[in-house]
Short mmCIF file of C-alpha atoms in Angstrom, two decimals:
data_model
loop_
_atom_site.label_atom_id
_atom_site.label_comp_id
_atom_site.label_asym_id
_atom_site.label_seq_id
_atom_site.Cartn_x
_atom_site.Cartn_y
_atom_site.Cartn_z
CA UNK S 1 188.63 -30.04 144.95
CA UNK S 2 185.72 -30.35 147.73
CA UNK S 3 187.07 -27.37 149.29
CA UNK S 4 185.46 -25.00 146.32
CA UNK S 5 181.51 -24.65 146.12
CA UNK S 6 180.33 -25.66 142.80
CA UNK S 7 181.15 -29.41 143.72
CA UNK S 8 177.91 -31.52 145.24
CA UNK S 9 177.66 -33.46 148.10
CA UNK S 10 178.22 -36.78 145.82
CA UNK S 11 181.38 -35.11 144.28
CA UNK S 12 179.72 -34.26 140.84
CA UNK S 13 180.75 -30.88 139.93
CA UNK S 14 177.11 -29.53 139.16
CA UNK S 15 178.05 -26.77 136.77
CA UNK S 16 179.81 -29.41 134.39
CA UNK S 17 176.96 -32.15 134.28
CA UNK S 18 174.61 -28.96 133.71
CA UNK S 19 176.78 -27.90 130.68
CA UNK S 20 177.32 -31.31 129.35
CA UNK S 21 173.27 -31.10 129.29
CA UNK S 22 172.96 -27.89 127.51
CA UNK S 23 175.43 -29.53 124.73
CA UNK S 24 173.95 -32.78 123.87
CA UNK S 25 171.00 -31.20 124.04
CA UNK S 26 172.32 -29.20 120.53
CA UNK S 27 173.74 -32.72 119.43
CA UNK S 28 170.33 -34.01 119.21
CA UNK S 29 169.15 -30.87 117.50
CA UNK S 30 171.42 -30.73 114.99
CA UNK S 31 171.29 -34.62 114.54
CA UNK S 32 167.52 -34.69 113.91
CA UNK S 33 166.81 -31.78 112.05
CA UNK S 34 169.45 -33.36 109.75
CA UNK S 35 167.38 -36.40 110.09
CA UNK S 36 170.26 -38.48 111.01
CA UNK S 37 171.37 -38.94 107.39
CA UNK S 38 175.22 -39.13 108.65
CA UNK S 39 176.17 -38.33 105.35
CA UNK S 40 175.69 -35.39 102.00
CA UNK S 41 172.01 -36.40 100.86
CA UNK S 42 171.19 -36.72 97.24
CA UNK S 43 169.34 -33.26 96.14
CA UNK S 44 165.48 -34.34 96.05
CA UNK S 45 166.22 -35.49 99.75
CA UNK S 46 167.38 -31.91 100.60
CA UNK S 47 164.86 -30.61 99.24
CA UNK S 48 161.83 -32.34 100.76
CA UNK S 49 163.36 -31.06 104.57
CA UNK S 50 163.05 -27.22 103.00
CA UNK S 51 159.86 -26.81 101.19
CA UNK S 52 158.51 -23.65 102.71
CA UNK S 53 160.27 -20.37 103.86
CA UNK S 54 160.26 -21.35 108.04
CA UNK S 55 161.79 -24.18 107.14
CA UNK S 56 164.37 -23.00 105.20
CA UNK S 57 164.40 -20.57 108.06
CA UNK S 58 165.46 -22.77 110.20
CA UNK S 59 167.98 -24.54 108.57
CA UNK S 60 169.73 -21.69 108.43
CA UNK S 61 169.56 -21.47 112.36
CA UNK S 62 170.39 -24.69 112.80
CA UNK S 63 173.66 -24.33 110.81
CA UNK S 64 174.46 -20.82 112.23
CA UNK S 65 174.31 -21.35 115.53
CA UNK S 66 173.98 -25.26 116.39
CA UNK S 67 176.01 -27.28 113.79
CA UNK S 68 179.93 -27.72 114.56
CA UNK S 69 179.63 -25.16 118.01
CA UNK S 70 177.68 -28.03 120.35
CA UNK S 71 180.07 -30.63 118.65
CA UNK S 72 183.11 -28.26 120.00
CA UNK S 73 181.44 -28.17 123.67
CA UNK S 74 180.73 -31.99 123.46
CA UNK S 75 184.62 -32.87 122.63
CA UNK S 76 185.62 -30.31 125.32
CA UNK S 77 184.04 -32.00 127.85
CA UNK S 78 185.74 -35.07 127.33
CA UNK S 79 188.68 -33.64 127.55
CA UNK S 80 188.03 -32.13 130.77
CA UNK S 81 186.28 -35.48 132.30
CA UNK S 82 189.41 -36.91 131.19
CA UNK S 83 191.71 -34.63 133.78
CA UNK S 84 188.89 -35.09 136.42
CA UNK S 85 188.91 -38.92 136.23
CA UNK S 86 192.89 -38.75 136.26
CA UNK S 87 193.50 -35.80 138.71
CA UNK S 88 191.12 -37.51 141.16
CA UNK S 89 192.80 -41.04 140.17
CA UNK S 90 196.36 -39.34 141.36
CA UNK S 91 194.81 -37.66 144.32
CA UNK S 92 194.29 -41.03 145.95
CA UNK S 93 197.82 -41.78 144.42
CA UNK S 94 196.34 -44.38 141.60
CA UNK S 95 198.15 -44.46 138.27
CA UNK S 96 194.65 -44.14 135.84
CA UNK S 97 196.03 -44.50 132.71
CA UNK S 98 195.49 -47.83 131.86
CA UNK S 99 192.13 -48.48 133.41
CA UNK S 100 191.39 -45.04 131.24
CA UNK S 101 193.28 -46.34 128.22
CA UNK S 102 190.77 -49.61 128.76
CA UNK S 103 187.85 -47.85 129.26
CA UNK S 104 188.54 -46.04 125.98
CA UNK S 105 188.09 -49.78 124.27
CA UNK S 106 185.02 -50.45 126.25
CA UNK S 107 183.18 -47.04 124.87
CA UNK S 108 185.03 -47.80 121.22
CA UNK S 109 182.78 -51.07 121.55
CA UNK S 110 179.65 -49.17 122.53
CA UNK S 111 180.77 -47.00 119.73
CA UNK S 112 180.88 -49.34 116.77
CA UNK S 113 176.91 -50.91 118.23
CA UNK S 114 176.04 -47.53 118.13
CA UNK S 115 177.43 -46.88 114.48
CA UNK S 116 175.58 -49.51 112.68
CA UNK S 117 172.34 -47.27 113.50
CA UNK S 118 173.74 -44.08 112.81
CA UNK S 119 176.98 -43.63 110.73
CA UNK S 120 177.19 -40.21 112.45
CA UNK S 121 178.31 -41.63 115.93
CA UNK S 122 181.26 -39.66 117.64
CA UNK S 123 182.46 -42.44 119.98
CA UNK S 124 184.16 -44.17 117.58
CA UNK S 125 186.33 -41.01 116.88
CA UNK S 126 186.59 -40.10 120.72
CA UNK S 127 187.71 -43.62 121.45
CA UNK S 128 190.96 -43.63 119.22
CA UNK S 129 191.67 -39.76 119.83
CA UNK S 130 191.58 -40.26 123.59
CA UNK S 131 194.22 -42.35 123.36
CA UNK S 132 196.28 -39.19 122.41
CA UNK S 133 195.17 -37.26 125.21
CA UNK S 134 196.49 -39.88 127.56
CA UNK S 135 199.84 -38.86 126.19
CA UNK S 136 199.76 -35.17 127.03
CA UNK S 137 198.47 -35.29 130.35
CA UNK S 138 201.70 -34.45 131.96
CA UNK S 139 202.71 -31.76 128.97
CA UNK S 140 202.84 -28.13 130.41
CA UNK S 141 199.79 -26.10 129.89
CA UNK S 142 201.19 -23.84 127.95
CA UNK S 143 202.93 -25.86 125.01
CA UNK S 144 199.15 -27.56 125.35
CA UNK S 145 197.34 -24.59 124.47
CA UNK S 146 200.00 -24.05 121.98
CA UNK S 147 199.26 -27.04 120.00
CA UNK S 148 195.45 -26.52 120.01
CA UNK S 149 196.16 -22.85 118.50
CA UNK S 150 198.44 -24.27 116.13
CA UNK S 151 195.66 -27.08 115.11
CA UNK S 152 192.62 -24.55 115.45
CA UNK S 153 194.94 -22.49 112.96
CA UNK S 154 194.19 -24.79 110.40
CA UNK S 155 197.74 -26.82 110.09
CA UNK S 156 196.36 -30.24 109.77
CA UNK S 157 194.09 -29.23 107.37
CA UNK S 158 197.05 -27.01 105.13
CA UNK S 159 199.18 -30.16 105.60
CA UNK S 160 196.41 -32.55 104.13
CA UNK S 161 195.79 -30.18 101.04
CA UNK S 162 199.23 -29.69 100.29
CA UNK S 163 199.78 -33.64 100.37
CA UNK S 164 196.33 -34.75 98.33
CA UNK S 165 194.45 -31.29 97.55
CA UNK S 166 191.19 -31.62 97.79
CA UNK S 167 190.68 -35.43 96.77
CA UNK S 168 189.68 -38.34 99.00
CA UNK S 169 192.35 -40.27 100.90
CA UNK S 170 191.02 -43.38 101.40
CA UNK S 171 189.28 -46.21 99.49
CA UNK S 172 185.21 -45.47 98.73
CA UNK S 173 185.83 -42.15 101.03
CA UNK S 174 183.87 -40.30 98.34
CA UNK S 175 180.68 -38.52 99.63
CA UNK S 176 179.08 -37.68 96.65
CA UNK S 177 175.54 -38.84 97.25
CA UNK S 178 175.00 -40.07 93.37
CA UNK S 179 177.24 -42.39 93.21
CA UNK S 180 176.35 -46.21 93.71
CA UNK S 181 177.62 -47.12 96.74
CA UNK S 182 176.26 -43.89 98.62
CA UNK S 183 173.09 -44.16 96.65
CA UNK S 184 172.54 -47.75 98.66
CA UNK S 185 172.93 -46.15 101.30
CA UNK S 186 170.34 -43.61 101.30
CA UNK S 187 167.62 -46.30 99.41
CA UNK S 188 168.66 -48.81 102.55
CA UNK S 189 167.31 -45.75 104.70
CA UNK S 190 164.18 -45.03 102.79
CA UNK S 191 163.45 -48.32 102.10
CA UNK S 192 165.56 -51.24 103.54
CA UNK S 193 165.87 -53.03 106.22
CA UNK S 194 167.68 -52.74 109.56
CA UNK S 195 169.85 -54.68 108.54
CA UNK S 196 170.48 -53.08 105.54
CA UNK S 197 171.20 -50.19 107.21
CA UNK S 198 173.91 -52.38 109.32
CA UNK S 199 175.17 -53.92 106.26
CA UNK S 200 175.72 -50.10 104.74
CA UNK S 201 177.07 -48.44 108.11
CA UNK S 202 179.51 -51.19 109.74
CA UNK S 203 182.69 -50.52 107.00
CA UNK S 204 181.51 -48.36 103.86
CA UNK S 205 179.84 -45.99 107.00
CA UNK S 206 183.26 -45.65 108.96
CA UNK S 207 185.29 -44.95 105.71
CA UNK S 208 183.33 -42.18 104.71
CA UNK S 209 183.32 -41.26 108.38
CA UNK S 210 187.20 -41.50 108.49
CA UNK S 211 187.91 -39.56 105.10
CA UNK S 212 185.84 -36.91 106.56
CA UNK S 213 187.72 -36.42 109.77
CA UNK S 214 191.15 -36.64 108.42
CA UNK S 215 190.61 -34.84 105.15
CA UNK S 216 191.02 -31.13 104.42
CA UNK S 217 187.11 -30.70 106.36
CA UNK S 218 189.81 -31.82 109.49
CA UNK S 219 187.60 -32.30 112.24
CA UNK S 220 189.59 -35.29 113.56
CA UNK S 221 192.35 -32.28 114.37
CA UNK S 222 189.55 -29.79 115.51
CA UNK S 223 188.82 -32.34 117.54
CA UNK S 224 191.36 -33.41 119.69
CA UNK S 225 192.35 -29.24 119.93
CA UNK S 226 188.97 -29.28 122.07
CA UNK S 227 190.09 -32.26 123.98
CA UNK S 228 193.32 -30.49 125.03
CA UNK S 229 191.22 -26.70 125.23
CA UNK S 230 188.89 -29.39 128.12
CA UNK S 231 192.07 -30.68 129.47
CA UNK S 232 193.53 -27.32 129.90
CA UNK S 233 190.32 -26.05 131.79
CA UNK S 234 190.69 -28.88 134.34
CA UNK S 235 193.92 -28.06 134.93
CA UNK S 236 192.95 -24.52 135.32
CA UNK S 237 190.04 -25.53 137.69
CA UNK S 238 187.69 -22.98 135.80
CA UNK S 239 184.42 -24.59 137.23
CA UNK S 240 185.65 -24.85 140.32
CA UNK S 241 185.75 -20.96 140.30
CA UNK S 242 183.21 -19.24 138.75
CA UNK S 243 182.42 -17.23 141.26
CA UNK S 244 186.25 -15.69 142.00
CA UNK S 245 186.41 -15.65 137.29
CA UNK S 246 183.16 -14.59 136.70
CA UNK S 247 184.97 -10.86 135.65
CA UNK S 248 186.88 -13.28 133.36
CA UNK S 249 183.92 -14.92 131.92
CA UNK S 250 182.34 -12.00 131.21
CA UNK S 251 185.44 -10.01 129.21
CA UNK S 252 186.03 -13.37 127.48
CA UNK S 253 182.74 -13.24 126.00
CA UNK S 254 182.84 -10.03 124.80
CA UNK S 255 186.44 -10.98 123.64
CA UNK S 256 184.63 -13.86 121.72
CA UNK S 257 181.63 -12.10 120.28
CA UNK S 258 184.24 -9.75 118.50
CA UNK S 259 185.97 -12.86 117.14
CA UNK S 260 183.40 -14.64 115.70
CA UNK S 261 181.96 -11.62 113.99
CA UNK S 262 185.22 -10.76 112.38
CA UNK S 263 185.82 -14.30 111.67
CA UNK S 264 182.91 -14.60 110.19
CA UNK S 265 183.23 -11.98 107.90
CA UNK S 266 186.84 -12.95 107.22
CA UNK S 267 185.18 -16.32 106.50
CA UNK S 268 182.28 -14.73 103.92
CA UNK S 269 185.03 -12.97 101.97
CA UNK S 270 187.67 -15.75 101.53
CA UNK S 271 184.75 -18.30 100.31
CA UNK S 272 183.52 -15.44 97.70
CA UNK S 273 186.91 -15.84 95.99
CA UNK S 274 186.40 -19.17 95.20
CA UNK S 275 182.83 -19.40 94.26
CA UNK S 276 181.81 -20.32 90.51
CA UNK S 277 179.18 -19.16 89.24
CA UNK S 278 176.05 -22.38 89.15
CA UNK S 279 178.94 -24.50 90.76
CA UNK S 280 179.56 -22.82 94.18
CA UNK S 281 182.38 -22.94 96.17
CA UNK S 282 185.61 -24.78 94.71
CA UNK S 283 187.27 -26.09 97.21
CA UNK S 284 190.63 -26.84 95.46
CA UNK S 285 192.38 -24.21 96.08
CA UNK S 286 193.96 -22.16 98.63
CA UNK S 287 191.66 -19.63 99.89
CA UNK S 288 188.91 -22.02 99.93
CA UNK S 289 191.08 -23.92 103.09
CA UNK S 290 191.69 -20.68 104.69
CA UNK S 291 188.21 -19.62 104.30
CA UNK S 292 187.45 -23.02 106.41
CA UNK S 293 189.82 -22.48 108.93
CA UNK S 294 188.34 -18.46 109.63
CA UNK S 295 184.83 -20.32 109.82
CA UNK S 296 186.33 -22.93 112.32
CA UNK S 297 187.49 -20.23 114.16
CA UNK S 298 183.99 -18.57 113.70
CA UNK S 299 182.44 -22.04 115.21
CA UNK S 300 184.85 -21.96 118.23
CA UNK S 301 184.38 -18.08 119.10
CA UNK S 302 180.56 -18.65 119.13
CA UNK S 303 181.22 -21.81 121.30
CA UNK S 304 183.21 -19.64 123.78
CA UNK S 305 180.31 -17.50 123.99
CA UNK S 306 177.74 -20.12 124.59
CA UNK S 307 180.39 -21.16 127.53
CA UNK S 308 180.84 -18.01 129.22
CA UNK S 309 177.15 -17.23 128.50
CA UNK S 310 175.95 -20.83 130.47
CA UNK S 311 178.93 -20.14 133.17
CA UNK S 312 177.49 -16.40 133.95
CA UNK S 313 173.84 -17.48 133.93
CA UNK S 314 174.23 -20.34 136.04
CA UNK S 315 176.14 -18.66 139.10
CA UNK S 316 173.13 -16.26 139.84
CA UNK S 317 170.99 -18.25 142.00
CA UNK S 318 167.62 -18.19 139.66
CA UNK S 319 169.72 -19.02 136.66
CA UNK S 320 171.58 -21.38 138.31
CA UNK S 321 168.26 -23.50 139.49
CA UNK S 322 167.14 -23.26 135.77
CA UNK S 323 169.70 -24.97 134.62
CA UNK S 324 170.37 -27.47 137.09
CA UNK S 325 167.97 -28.87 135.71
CA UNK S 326 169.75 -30.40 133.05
CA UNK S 327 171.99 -31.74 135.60
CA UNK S 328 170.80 -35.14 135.26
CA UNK S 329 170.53 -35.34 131.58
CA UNK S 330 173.91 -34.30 131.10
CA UNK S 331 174.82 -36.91 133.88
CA UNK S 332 173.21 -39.96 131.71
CA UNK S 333 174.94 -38.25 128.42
CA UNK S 334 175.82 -41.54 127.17
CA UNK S 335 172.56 -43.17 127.43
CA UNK S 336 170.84 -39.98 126.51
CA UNK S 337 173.12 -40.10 123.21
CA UNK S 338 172.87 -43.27 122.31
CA UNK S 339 168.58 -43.25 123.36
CA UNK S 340 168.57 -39.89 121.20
CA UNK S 341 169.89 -42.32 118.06
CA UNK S 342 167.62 -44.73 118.38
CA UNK S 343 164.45 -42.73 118.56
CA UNK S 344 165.61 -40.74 115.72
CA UNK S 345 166.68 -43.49 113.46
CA UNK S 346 163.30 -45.49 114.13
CA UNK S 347 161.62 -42.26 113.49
CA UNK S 348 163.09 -41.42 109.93
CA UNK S 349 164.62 -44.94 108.57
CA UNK S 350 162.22 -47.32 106.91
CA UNK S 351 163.02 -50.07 109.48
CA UNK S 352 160.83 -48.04 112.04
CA UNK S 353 158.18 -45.41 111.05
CA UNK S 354 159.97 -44.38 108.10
CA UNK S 355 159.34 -40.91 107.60
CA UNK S 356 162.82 -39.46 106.69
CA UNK S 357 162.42 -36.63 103.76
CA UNK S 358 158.53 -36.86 104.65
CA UNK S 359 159.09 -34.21 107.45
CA UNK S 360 160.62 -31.20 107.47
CA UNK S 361 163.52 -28.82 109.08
CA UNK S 362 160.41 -27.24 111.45
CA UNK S 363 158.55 -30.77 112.35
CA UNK S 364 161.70 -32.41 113.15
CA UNK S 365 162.88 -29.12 115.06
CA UNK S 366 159.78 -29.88 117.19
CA UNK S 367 160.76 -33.20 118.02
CA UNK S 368 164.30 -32.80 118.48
CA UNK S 369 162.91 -30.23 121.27
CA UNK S 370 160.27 -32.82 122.43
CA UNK S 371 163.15 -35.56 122.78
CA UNK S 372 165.17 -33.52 124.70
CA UNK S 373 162.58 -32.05 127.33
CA UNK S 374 161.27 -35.80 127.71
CA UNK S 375 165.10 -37.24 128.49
CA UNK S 376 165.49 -34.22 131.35
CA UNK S 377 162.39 -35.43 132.86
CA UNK S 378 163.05 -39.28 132.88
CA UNK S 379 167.16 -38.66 133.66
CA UNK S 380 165.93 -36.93 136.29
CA UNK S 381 163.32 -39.57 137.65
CA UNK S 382 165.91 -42.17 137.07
CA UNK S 383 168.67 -40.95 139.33
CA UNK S 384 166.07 -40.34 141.96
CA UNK S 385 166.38 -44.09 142.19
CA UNK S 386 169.67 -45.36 140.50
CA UNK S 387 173.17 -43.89 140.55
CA UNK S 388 174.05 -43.88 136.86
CA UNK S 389 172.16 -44.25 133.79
CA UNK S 390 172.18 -47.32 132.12
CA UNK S 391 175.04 -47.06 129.84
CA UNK S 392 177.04 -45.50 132.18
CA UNK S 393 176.54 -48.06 134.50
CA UNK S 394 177.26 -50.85 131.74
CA UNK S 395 180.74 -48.74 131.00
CA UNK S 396 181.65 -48.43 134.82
CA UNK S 397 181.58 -51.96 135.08
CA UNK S 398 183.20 -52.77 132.63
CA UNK S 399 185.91 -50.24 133.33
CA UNK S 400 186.45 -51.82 136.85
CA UNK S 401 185.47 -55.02 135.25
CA UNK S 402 183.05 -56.19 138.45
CA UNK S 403 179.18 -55.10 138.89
CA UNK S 404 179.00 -51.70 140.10
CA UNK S 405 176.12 -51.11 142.31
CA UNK S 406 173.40 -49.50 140.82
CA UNK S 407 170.76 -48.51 143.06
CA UNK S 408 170.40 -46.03 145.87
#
């Protein structure tokens, strides 16, 4: 692997922290202009973050072109530092699994901290799901890419709906914002304490997190398709050769830009045949799953493009210096993540400023921007001095289970 150029004199493989920069950076936008609710707000909550046209403006933006693409980039990223960490493991003829399988626990603990703030968190889903990936790392690429095609093609989801329709599985995995238990929720963030919020997000959160990922919405499955799209791309050592692909890049985002439009439109006609009149969208029957499924596509075509757009950009040497910049952020992405939650939660929920439904889609916008412009800066000044970011440092030791050194 240090034979091919995009790899730094450290090892890091600059192109891939970069990227993994550019997507939490749209985690943190789509997380705060939702202002970290984690969860289907009650309607006068909706509609104090809309009350002007640019702000309903930019909702819409949000939703077309950040919500469930940078949460697609995010999940293939850990599947591809997943092959890194175990093809570099084997390299030096180490057996990784297990230390990876514990190191798994370690970030489900950082996780579940991480979860009582914000019922949103993605760690606890990556945690359990990565202990999946573990299994295929031997599988042939090509029955792996089969799988995530067969998963992207919406087969968990058609199972689910066959077996419960479009009712909850689990116990209180009802999102409906009026009823009581999800109503606490929302009063403990406009008015309660932190540890109310605790109190609503360490069970009632995860089972309303749960029902979400495994019912006919599916993005557990989505999810671990992106872990195996991430491990395939290791395998395939596509950042190791941008340069000798970039042709490749380039026809494969054309390739994608044709996809998501058509999937898109497939997408805008199967969800007209099941909208009601004053009801919208009924979402037990068929076409209303299949109409899901073209708009996951839709959200994985745009993704591509975003991919292939970064990759292209970032070989040409001005590009390139642009965004290395984000190098650094996406290098602390854990710290960054979980630093992102608590500035937004102390922000919005009443145990800090308390300001959630008092700003709107455009003033939160600002700040999401802000947030992530400040955390470049101050990754950046931190690895001047320390080797990992504080989290990460925290998880490496733990992984190896002695003090990793820390500074330069």
């Amino acid at each position: 692997m240090t034979e091919m150029a995009p790899v730094s004199s450290t090892g890091r493989i600059d192109v891939i922290d970069a990227f993994r920069g550019f997507a939490l950076a749209g985690i943190v936008l789509a997380h705060m202009v939702e202002q970290y609710m984690g969860a289907q707000p009650p309607a006068d909550l909706m509609a104090s973050l809309t009350p002007g046209i640019f702000d309903k403006i930019v909702f819409g933006l949000v939703q077309f072109f950040v919500v469930g693409k940078f949460f697609a980039l995010f999940s293939f990223l850990f599947g591809l530092s997943f092959f890194i960490q175990m093809d570099r493991a084997a390299a030096k003829s180490v057996d990784f699994r297990g230390r990876f399988i514990w190191r798994l626990a370690i970030l489900f603990l950082i996780g579940y901290v991480h979860s009582l703030f914000y019922r949103g968190d993605i760690l606890t889903i990556y945690a359990p799901l990565g202990l999946l990936l573990v299994l295929f790392y031997n599988v042939r690429s090509d029955l792996i890419l089969a799988l995530a095609a067969i998963i992207v093609a919406g087969a968990g989801r058609y199972a689910v709906f066959a077996l419960h329709g479009d009712g909850t599985i689990l116990p209180y995995g009802d999102g409906d914002a009026e009823l009581p238990r999800n109503a606490a929720y929302f009063e403990a963030l406009r008015n309660g304490s932190l540890r109310d919020v605790f109190a609503a997000n360490a069970v009632h959160g995860h089972l309303l997190k749960l029902e979400y990922q495994i019912g006919h919405i599916g993005r557990w499955y989505l999810t671990f398709a992106y872990f195996l799209l991430g491990l395939w791309a290791g395998r395939s050592r596509l950042f190791l050769r941008i340069d000798d692909l970039h042709r490749t890049f380039k026809k494969t985002l054309w390739v994608a830009l044709a996809c998501a439009a058509g999937s898109l439109v497939l997408a805008g006609f199967l969800f007209s045949l099941v909208v009601v009149p004053d009801e919208g969208p009924q979402f037990d029957r068929w076409p209303a799953m299949f109409a899901l499924t073209a708009f996951d596509f839709f959200n994985l075509s745009l993704s591509v493009v975003y991919l292939c757009g970064f990759v292209l950009i970032f070989r040409r040497p001005a590009g390139g210096r642009m965004l290395a910049k984000l190098a650094p952020y996406g290098r602390m992405a854990l710290s960054n993540y979980v630093i992102q939650t608590l500035l937004g939660t102390f922000l919005l929920y009443n145990w800090g400023l308390g300001l959630i439904g008092r700003l709107t889609n455009s003033d939160t916008l600002l700040i999401a921007l802000a947030v992530v412009a400040l955390q470049v800066v101050l990754s950046t000044l931190w690895l001047r001095r320390y080797r990992f970011g504080p989290l990460e440092w925290l998880w490496r030791s733990g992984t190896y289970l002695r003090w990793q050194p820390l500074q330069r």
